[in-house]
Amino acid sequence: MSTQRKLLLFGAVLSAAVGANRLASADELPTLAQPGGDSGWYTEGEAAAGGQVFIKKPGDTASNSAAKFNEYGDNTDPLFLKSLNFALVKNDGSFRVDLHGANIGEDNQKLEADIEQPGSQYLTLGWYKTPQLRSNTAETIYGGVGSTDLTVPNSVAQALYGGLFPFGSVSTGAGFNNPALFVTNGLPTNAATGPNGPYTYASQPYGCFLTSQEGTGACNGAQKSIQTTINDNEHKINLGIVRDRKEIDYRWTANEHWNIEVNYSNEHRTGVQEQGFLFSSSTSTPMAQVPMPIDDWTQDATISAEYFNKTAWGGNWNAMVKYGVSLYTDAFNSFTAENPFGGPGNLNGAGLLCPITKTTYGPNCYGVGEMGTAPDNAAQTVTGQVGVDLPGFKSNRYMATLQFTEMTQNEAFIPMTINPGVTSGSPGCSVLTPCYYDNKDQKLVPLALMPRNSLDGKVDTTLFNNVLSTQLTSDLKNKLSYRIYDYQNDTPAFTLANWVVNDTAIASSGSNSVGSGAYAPHTSLLQSYIKQNAADELTWRATSWATVGENSGWEQYRYSEFAADVTNEYSEKIFGRFTPTDWFALRVDDIYSWRRYNNYNWQDFVGNLDVASATEAPFLRDLDIANRNRDVANLYADITTPISGLTITPTAGLRWDDYPTDPSILAAGGMQLGLRTDHDWNVGVEADWTVNSNVSLDFSYTYERIAQTMIGSQAIPYQYYAGSMGEAVNTLTAGANFKIIPDRLALKLSATYELANDAWSTGPEPGCLAVNGGNGTNCGLVSPGNPAYPSENTQFVHLDATATYKVDPSYLAQFGKGEMYLQLQYTWERNAVTNWQEDSTATYLYSTLNSSTVAFKDMIFMAGDNPNYNAQAVAASLIVKW
């Protein structure tokens, strides 16, 4: 909304408020009774608006980006209409209309209308916008942003192809740029032999990659580098999603027995987000981050009826039935992107001018790729609930929930590839089974027919939950619960005999095919599980100042097509609430649990069902089903000090997860791979001090520490290495409230400071060193060419000072009854992140100084993750209430 329109809107609101206030209090209008009568109406409301100027304003640079500052709404507009609330109320309270607005005219506005007959009918109409700005510094060379057809100018694609293969051509192929050929001192050399071999980590592939190489032999004289071509053609775009949701909710309380509710919402998401897009049959390059379009709807609707009454023995009972439906619809089922490194070949596929990517490979047309979006799907749910007070004991109540859900997805598949295949001239090639090139086996292979044209996906879930709460005596209470959740995937089995990888080459069975036989044939996993929970909790009020309790629990997962067949987790919890004096209160709890699987065998349960040649490291255990010992504890104390008005609240907590080694791995002489420890603990203190009726202070500090360790392996036979990941977070808050002139002038101060540090390290696993006499033989090491892991640091600062002045009520009397406030606010907010993974991010990341970036030679990024900003602003607001 423009600044002029905001000014006009607030002026109209203020005029309407004054007029309504005068009208509601005018003695000369007998048809509108004064509040307190029964036949008339009155109005009430509130409006807040203002403007701001920035001393330091976030922008669109990597060091000061407004994306994080404006992530969930634009906070940089010079004018704002922060809130607008209006109510029309009948004096006897029998009818009321409320209109609510927040951030009106902004991208995060909220508009709501509530119409109600208290005790009978309630209607809410809502319109809510929720943005999530991901980046305002992303760069791309693609055109057609926001559409389903992302394009690269042909001249740009040719220049990028020329940078990759400066000594090659469309007809002869890549020239010297063969995986075995590198350049040292500007001359090509073989990796193992040759005049300058063997190559070292300082060597680089032969090609024209960087601006600094232009004019040298690497660029074959006049060839423009990839880096220069990208820099000359990139343009800035925003990445993010806006959710626009309309909602209607209605509730009717027919009488003391019946309650009916109907709800409907429609959320529309639009925007652009980054998406990695591969243009080869490998899992790495060439690759480009592309601006993927977002345009979809989610509709949810429910209707429920609930009945309340008395039982024959005088207790209460209620029953509810509810039906819900959810529909997801995407505006399109796929989008396409051109390969920026595709060269001057026919962008639609097979043709005479297809670029040859390597001297040992045949022609490979992969100028265009297609990627599917989330398919349309639906879910239906029927829920029944019943609650009844049972006879016996002091009180006894049973609650049960039974729910059935059906989820379906049957949208037609998009084609296996957008690029046409060969339909004649080779065995098996036809219109129905076109042939595609296997650029590893170097032959044409017919694409097998799809087993069916859509997934025919169906998942059914059943939930049955039971809770029995019994007050055994006035001091003893028991809660018994049992829950079963059945997730059943009824989708028919689906097997691909072969398939086209990333719109480039066909993968078939056999070690000479793309993927060396690990890609095809491929069978989809249709995983199902049954989850059961049972627990019993006993709570005893031992004395007037002490309550203690114990809880025993059990959780079981029974899996189908998972790495393990069954897991069981048992838990024991103790807790207590103590108030021995009127100045001290304490709450503590601790729960210890241990999870164990029956049989862990990824190969039999998953691998052999998916692809026959697929394997997983046999000593690896997935963290979500691995054996685990867990301890979770919390402490909270409330201390009223001898200092009047001062309360101190210390807190502490921990979550201690350890993953013990499977005895079968030890028996095989191995080490368990994966996450081994995950420890999280925190301590903190809060203080609130009401000094007097005009001054109050508050303070808090929290320290949290997270430490994880994992064991990995670089090769078989195993070369074990250990990884350590740690994070420490310090959070400090402080605030003060001053009534400088009671009931007239107030000052509020607040501050938040957060300091976080992440530290990663890797090295030989200590146990492996011990076995090998400490010399590291056969122990995993970080590759010499890879960088070390520098620490990551985050500093967040927020300072806020707000002065509020209440205008003399006598001045407002001429306008009717009401209140007016003038507010002046100063805000400083800064976010500073040092992250080695993001700080060096650029659209082109290849570097001759670091061998680990070799794979980046034909990758393009968007470089949009920039969370740093520095903002200082002064805002003035006018708040009117009536």
Short mmCIF file of C-alpha atoms in Angstrom, two decimals, residues 5-17:
data_model
loop_
_atom_site.label_atom_id
_atom_site.label_comp_id
_atom_site.label_asym_id
_atom_site.label_seq_id
_atom_site.Cartn_x
_atom_site.Cartn_y
_atom_site.Cartn_z
CA ARG A 5 -3.12 5.68 0.78
CA LYS A 6 -1.94 4.84 4.30
CA LEU A 7 -2.23 8.50 5.33
CA LEU A 8 -5.73 8.74 3.87
CA LEU A 9 -6.81 5.50 5.53
CA PHE A 10 -5.59 6.50 8.99
CA GLY A 11 -7.19 9.92 8.62
CA ALA A 12 -10.50 8.29 7.73
CA VAL A 13 -10.21 5.89 10.67
CA LEU A 14 -9.47 8.71 13.11
CA SER A 15 -12.39 10.77 11.83
CA ALA A 16 -14.72 7.78 12.07
CA ALA A 17 -13.54 7.05 15.59
#
